mmCIF file of C-alpha atoms (C1' of nucleotides) in Angstrom:
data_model
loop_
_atom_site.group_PDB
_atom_site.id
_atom_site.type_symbol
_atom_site.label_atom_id
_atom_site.label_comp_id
_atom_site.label_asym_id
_atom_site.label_seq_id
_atom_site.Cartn_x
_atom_site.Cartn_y
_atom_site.Cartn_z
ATOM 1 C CA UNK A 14 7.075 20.272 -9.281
ATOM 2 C CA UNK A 15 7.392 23.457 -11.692
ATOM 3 C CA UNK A 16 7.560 20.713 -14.179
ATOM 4 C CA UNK A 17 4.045 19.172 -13.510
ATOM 5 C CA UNK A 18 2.696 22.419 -12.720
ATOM 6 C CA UNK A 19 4.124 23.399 -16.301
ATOM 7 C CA UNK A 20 3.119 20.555 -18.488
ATOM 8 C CA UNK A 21 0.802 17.863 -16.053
ATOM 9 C CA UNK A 22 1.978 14.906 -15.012
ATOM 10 C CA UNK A 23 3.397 13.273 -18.058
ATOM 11 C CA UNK A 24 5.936 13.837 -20.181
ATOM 12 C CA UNK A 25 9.223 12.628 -18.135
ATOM 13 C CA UNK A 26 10.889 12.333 -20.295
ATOM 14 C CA UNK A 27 11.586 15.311 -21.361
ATOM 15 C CA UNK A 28 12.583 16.458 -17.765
ATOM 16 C CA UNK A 29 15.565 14.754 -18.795
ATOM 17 C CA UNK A 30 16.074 15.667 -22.147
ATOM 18 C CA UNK A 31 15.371 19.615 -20.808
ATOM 19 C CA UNK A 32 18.419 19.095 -18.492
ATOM 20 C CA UNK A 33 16.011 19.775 -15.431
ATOM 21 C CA UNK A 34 17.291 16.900 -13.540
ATOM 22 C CA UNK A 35 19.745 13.877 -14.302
ATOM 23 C CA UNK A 36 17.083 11.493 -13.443
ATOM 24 C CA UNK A 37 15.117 9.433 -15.895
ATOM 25 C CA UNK A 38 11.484 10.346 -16.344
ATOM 26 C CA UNK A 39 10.588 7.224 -14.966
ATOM 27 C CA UNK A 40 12.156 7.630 -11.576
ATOM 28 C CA UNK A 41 10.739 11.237 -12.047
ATOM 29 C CA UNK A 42 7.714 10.017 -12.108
ATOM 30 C CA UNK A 43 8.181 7.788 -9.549
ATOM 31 C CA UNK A 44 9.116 10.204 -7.257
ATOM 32 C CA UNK A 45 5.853 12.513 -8.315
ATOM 33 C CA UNK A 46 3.192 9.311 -7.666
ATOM 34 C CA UNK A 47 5.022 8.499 -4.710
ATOM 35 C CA UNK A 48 5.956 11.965 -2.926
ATOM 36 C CA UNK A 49 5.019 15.055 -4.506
ATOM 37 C CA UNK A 50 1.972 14.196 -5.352
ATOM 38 C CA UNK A 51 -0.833 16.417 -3.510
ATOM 39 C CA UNK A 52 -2.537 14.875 -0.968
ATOM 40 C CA UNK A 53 -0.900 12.202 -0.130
ATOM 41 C CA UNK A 54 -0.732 10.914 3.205
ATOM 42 C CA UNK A 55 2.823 10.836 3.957
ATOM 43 C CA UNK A 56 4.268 9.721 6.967
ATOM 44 C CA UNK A 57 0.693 8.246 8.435
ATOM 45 C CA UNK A 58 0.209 4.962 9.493
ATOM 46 C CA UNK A 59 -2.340 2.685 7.924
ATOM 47 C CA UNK A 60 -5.302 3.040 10.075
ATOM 48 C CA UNK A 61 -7.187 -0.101 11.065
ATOM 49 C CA UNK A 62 -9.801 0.592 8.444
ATOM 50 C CA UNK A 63 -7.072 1.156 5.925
ATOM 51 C CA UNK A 64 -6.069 -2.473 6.686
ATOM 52 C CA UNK A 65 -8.914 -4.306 6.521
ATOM 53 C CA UNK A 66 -9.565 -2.490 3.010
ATOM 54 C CA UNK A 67 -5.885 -4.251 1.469
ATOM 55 C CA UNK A 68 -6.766 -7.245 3.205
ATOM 56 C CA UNK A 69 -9.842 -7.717 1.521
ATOM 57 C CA UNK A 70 -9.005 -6.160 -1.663
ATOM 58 C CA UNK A 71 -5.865 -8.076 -1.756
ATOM 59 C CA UNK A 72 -7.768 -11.157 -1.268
ATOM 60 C CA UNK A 73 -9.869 -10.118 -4.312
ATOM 61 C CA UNK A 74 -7.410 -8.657 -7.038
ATOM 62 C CA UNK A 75 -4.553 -10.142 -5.840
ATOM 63 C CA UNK A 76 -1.433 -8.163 -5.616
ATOM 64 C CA UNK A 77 -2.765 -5.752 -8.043
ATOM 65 C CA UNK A 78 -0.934 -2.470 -5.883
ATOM 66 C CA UNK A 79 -2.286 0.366 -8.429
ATOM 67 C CA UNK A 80 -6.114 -0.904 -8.135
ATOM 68 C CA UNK A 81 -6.207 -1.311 -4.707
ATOM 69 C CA UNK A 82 -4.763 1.676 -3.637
ATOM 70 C CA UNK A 83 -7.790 3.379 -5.836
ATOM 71 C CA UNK A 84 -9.659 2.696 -2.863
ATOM 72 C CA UNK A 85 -7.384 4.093 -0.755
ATOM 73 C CA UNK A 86 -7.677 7.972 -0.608
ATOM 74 C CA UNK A 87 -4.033 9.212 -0.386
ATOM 75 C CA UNK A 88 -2.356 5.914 -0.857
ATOM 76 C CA UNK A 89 -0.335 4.851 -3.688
ATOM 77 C CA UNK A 90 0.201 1.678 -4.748
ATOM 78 C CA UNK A 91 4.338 1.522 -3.227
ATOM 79 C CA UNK A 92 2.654 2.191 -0.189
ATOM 80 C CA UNK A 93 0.013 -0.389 -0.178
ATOM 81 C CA UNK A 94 2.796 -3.217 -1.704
ATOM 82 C CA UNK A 95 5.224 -1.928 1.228
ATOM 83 C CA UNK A 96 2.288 -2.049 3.837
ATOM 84 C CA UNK A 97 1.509 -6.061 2.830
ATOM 85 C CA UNK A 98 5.212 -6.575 2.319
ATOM 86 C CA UNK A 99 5.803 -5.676 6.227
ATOM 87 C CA UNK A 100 2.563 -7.991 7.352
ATOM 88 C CA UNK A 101 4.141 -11.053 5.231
ATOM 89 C CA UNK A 102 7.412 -10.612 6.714
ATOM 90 C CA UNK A 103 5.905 -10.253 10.417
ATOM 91 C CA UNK A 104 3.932 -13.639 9.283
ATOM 92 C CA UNK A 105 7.043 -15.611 8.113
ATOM 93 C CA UNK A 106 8.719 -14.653 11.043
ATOM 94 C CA UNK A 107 5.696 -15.754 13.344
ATOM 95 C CA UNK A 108 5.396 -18.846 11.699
ATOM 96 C CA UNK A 109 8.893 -19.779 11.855
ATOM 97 C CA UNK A 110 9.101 -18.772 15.279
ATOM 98 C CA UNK A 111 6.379 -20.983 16.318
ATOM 99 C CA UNK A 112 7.137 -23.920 13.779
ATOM 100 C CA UNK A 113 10.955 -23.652 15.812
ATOM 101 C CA UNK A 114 9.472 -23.419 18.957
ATOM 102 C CA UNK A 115 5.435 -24.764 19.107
ATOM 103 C CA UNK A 116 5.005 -25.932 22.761
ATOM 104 C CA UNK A 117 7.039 -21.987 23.758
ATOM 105 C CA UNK A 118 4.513 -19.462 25.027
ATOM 106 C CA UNK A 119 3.637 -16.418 22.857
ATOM 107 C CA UNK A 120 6.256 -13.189 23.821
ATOM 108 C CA UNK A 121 4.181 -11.437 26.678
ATOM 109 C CA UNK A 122 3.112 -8.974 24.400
ATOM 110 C CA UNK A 123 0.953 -10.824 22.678
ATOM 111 C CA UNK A 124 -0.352 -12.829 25.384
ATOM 112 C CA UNK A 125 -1.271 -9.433 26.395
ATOM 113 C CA UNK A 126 -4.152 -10.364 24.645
ATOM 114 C CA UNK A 127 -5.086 -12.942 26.930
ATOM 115 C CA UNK A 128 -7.986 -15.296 26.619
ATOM 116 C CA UNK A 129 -8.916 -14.392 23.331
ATOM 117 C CA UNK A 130 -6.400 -15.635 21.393
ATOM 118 C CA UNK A 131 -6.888 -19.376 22.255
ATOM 119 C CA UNK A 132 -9.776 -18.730 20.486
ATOM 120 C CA UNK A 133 -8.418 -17.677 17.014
ATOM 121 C CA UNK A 134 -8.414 -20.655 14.690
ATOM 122 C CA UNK A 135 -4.864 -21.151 14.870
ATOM 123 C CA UNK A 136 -5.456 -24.220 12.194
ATOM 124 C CA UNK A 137 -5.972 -21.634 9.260
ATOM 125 C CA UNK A 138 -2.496 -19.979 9.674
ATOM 126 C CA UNK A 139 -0.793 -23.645 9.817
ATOM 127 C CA UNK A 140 -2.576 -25.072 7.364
ATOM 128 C CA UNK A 141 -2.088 -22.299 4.855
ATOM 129 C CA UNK A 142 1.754 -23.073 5.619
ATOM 130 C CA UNK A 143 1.158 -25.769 3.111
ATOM 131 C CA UNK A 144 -0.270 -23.885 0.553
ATOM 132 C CA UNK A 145 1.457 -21.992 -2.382
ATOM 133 C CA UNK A 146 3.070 -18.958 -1.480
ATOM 134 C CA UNK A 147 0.337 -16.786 -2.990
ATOM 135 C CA UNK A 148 -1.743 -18.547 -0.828
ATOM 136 C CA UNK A 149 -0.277 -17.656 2.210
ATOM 137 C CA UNK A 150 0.205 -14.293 0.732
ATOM 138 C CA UNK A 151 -3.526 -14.112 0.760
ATOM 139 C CA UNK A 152 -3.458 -14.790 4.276
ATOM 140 C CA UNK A 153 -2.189 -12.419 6.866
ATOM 141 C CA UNK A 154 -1.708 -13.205 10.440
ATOM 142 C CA UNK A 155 -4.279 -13.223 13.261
ATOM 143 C CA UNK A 156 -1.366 -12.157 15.063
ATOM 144 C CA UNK A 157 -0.051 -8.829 14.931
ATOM 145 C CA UNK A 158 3.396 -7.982 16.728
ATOM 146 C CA UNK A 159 3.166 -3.975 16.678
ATOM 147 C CA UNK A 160 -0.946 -4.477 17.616
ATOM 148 C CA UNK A 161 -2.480 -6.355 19.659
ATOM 149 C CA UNK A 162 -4.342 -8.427 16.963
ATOM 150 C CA UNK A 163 -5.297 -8.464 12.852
ATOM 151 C CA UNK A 164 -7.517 -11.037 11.716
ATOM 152 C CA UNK A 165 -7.387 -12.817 8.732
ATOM 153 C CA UNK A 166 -9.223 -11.403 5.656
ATOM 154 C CA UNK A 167 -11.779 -13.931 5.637
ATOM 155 C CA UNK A 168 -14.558 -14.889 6.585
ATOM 156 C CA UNK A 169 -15.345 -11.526 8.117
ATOM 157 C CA UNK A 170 -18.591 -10.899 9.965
ATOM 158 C CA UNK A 171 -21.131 -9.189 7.891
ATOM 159 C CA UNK A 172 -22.186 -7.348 10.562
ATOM 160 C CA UNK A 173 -19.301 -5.429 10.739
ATOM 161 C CA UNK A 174 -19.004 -4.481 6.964
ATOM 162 C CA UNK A 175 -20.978 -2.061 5.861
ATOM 163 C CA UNK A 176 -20.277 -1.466 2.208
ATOM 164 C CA UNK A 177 -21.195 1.258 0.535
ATOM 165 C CA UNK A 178 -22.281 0.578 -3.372
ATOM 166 C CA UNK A 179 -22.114 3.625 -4.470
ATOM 167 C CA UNK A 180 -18.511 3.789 -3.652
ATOM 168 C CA UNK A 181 -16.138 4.562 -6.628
ATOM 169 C CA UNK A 182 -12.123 3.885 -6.335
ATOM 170 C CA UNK A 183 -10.173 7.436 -5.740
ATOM 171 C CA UNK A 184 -9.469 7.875 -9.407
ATOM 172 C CA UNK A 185 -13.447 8.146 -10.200
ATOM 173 C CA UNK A 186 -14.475 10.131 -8.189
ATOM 174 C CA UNK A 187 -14.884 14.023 -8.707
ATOM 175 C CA UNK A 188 -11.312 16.287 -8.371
ATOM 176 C CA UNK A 189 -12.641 18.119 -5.881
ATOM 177 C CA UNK A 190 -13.892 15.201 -3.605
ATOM 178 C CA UNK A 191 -10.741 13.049 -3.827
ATOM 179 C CA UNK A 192 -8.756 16.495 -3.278
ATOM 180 C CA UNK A 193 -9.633 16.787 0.064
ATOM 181 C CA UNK A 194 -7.543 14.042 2.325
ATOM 182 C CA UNK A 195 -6.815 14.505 5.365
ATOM 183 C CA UNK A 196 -4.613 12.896 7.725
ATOM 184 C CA UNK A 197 -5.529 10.624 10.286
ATOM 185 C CA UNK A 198 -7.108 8.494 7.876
ATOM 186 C CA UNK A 199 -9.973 7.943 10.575
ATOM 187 C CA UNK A 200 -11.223 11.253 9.257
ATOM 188 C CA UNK A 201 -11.711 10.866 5.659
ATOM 189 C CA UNK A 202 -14.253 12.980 4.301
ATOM 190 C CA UNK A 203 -14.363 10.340 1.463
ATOM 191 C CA UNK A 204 -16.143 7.099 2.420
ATOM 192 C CA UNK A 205 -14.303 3.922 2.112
ATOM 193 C CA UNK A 206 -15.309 0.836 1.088
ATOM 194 C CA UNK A 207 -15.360 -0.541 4.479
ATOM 195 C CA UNK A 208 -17.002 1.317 7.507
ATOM 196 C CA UNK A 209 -17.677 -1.169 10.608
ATOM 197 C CA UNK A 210 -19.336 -0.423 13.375
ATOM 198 C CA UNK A 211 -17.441 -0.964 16.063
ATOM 199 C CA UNK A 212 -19.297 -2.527 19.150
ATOM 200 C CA UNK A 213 -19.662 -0.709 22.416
ATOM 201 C CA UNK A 214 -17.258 -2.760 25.110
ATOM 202 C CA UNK A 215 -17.449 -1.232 29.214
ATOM 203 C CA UNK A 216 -13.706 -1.470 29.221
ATOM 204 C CA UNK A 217 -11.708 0.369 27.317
ATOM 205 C CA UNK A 218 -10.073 -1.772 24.345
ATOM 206 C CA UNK A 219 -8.302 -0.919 21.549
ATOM 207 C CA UNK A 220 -9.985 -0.603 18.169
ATOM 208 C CA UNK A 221 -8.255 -4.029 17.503
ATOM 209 C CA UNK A 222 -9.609 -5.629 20.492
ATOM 210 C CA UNK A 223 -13.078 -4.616 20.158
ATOM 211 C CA UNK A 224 -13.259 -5.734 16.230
ATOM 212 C CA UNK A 225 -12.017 -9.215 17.264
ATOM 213 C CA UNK A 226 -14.004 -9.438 20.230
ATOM 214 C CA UNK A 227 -17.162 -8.521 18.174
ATOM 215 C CA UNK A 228 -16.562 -11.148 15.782
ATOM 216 C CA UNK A 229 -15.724 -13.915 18.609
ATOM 217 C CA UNK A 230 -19.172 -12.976 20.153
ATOM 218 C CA UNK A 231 -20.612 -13.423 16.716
ATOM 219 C CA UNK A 232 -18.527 -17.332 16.355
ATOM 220 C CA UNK A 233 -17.750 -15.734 13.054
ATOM 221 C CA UNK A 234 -14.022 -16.965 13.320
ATOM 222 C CA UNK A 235 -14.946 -20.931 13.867
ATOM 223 C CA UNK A 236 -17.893 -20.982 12.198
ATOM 224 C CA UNK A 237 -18.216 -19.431 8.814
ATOM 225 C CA UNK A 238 -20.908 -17.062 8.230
ATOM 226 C CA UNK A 239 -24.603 -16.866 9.577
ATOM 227 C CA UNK A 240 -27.196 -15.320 7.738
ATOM 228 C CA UNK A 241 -28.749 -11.866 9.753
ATOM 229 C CA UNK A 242 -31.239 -13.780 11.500
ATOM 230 C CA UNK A 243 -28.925 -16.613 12.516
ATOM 231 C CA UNK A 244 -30.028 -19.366 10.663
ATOM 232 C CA UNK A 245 -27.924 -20.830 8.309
ATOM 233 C CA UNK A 246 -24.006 -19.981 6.926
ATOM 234 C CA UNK A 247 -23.339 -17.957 4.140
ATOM 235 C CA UNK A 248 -20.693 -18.891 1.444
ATOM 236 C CA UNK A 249 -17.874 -16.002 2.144
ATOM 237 C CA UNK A 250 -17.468 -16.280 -1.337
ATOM 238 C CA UNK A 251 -21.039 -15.580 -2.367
ATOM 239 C CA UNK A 252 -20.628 -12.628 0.146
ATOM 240 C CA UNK A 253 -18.167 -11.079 -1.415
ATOM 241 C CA UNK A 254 -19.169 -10.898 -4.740
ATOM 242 C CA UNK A 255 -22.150 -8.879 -3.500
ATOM 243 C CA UNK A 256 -20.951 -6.986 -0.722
ATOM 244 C CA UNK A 257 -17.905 -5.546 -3.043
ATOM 245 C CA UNK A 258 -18.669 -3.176 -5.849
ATOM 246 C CA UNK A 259 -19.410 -4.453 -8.584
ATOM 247 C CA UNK A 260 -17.537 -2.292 -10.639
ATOM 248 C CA UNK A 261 -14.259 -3.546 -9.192
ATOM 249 C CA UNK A 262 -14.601 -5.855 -11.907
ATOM 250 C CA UNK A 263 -14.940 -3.313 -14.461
ATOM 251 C CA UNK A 264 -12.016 -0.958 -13.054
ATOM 252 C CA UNK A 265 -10.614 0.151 -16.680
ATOM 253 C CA UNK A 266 -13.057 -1.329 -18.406
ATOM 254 C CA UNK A 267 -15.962 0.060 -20.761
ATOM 255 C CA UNK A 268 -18.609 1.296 -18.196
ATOM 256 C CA UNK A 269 -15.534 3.426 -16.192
ATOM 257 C CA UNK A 270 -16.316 6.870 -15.529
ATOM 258 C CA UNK A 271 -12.961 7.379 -16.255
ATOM 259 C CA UNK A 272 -9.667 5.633 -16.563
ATOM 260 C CA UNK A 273 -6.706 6.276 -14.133
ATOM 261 C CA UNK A 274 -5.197 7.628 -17.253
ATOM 262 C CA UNK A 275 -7.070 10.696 -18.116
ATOM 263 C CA UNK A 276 -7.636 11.191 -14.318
ATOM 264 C CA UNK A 277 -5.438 14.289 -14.732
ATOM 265 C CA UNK A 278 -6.421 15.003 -17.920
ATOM 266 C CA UNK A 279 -9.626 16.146 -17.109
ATOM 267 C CA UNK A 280 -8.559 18.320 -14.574
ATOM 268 C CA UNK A 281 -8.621 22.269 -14.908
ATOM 269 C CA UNK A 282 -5.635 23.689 -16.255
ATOM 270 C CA UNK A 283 -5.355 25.651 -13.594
ATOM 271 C CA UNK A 284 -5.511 23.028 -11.099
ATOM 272 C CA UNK A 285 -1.843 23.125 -10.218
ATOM 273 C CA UNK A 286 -1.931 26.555 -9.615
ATOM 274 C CA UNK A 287 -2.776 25.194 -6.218
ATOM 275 C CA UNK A 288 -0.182 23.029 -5.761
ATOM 276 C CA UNK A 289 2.663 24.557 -3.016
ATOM 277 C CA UNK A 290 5.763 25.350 -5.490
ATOM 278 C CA UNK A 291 9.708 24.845 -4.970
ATOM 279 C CA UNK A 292 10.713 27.734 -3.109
ATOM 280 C CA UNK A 293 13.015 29.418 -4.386
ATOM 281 C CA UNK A 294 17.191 28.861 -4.108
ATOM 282 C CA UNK A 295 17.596 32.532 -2.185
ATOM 283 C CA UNK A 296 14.803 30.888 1.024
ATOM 284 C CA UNK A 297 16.453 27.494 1.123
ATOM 285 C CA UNK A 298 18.051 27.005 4.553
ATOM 286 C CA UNK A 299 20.587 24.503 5.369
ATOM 287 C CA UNK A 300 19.242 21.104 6.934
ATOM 288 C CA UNK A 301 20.930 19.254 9.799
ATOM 289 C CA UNK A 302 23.165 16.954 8.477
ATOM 290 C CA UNK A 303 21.202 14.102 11.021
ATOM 291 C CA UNK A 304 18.095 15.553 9.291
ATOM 292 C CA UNK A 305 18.663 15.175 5.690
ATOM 293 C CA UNK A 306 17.194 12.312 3.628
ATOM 294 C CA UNK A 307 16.342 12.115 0.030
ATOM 295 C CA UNK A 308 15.947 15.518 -0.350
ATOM 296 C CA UNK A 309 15.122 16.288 -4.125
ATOM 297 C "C1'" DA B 26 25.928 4.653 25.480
ATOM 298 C "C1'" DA B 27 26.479 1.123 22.077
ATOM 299 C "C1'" DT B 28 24.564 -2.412 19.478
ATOM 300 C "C1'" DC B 29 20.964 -5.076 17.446
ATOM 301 C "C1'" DT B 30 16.473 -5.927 15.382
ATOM 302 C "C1'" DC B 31 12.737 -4.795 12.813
ATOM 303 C "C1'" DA B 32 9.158 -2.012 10.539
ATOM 304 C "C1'" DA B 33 8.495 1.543 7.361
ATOM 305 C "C1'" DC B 34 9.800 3.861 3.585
ATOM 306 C "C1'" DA B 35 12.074 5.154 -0.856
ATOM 307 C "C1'" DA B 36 13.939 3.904 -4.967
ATOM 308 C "C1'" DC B 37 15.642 0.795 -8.526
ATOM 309 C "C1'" DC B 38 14.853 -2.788 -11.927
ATOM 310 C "C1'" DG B 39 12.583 -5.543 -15.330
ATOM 311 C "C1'" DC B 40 8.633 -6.498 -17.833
ATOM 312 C "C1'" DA B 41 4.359 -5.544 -20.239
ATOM 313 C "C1'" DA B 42 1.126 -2.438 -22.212
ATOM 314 C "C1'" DT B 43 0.361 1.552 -24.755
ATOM 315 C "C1'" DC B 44 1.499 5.300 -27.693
ATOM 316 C "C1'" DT B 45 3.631 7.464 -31.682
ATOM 317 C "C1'" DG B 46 5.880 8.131 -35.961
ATOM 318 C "C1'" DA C 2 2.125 -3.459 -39.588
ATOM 319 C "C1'" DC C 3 6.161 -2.437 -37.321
ATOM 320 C "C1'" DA C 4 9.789 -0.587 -34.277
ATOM 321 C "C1'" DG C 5 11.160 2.465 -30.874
ATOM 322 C "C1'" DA C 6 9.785 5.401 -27.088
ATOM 323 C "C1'" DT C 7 7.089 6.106 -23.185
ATOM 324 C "C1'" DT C 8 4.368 4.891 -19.334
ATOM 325 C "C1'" DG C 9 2.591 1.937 -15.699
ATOM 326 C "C1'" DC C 10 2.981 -1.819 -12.642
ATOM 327 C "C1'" DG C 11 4.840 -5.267 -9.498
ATOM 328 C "C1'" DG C 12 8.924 -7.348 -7.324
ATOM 329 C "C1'" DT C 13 12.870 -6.500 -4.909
ATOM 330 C "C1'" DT C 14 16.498 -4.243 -2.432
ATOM 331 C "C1'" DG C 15 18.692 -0.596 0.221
ATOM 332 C "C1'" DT C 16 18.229 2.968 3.820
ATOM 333 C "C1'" DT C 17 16.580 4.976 7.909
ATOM 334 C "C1'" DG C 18 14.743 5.525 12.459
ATOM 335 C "C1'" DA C 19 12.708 3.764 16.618
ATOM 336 C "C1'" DG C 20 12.549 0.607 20.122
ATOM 337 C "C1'" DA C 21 14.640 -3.252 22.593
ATOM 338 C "C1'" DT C 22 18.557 -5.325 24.739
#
DNA sequence: AATCTCAACAACCGCAATCTG
DNA sequence: ACAGATTGCGGTTGTTGAGAT
């Protein structure tokens, strides 16, 4: 920390080479993008809304970690490659599970879920079986162990996406707007790129619940998309390339405000002055031995 | 209470791109 | 132009803690 307050966030080097710590700069650095960073949203969960953003922005860059999590306020890109990581190994394991077993009944939690679930198009997680791996990387379960319920990434109903275009990934926007994360993600001050409306239900469902039963009553799931007024389906594909910013496609390119690079850069010199410091040797207290964990 | 399973997290590794002399 | 150093990214593995059995 005294180091990046010192000299920025570069130079690991020579945190080495200084004899500050015995680790390389690039675990150094590392360990600043991943931990010490300021705001970062350690120890939260990925909110629904979270999800649905790496789902779709997954399905659009591909497993390009560092750009999506751009668009996550907080987020870095271990977390986001971590966060898909545990949703492909939940899928695998579902997959096998029911390849092993088809004709068993789903675990009680999930049946939890009752009468909706017969209605998830069950053909689009077996038929990406047979794709490429990336494929089915693509493609997350409809079925969620820990939740009730995630859908796949696509086709989503329009209804529920309300994009906002003037949205720029984390890294463009102003210091002091993309300083101020807070945790649960459900209150960012920053808007994402997706903000759904989530349908008003007399009982009391989860989040999850009331997302998927929005888009059943909308046939979204079996039927592709329908244009606002109903008539007619709209390529998801089409959809896409105009309901996500357009600059994703220019993220490092020419017309960037600015590149993740000089993010820092063009912060004010004094802008670590803000940053909590080590404390110092004589106020460190000893930690439970049950307690400790990469401590550093 | 002990053991097992699994999700989440942290860190390491290798490669590619970029920078610098 | 080139080589070495540095930085950034993505894949993978190891560790930990919580919940289930």
């Amino acid at each position: 920390m005294n180091h990046v307050n010192k000299y920025g966030p570069r130079d690991w080097s020579s945190i080495r080479s200084k004899g500050l710590l015995c680790r390389t700069g690039k675990s150094c650095r590392l360990r600043w993008v991943n931990k010490l960073r300021p705001n970062l949203k350690n120890g939260c969960k990925f909110s629904l809304e979270e999800e649905r953003i790496v789902i779709e922005l997954q399905e659009q860059f591909g497993n390009k970690w560092a750009r999506i999590s751009t668009y996550l306020p907080g987020r870095t890109d271990n977390d986001v490659k971590n966060f898909w990581s545990s949703r492909k190994k939940r899928l695998a394991r579902m997959l096998q599970a029911k390849h092993t077993s088809p004709s068993s009944p789903l675990p009680a939690k999930q049946s939890n879920s009752g009468d909706t679930l017969r209605y998830l198009p069950l053909t689009w997680e077996i038929a990406n079986e047979a794709s490429s791996s990336t494929q089915v990387d693509e493609q997350p379960s409809c079925v969620d162990q820990s939740r009730e319920m995630l859908l796949p990434p696509g086709p989503i109903d329009p209804c529920l996406i309300h994009y906002n275009p003037n949205l720029l990934p984390l890294e463009m926007m102003a210091p002091e707007k993309s300083m101020n994360v807070d945790c649960p993600a459900a209150d960012f001050p920053i808007q994402v790129p997706f903000a759904p409306t989530m349908p008003v239900l007399p009982v009391p469902l989860s989040p999850e619940s009331q997302e998927l039963v929005a888009r059943l009553d909308n046939g979204c799931l079996t039927h592709g998309f329908e244009q606002e007024d109903g008539t007619g389906s709209v390529d998801p594909e089409m959809m896409f390339s105009q309901e996500l910013p357009q600059q994703n496609s220019d993220v490092g390119g020419e017309n960037n405000l600015a590149a993740p690079d000089s993010f820092f850069d063009d912060f004010p010199a004094d802008m670590f002055d803000h940053i909590e410091s080590l404390p110092s040797p004589s106020n460190w207290r000893p930690i439970p031995r049950d307690k400790m964990r990469h401590t550093e």
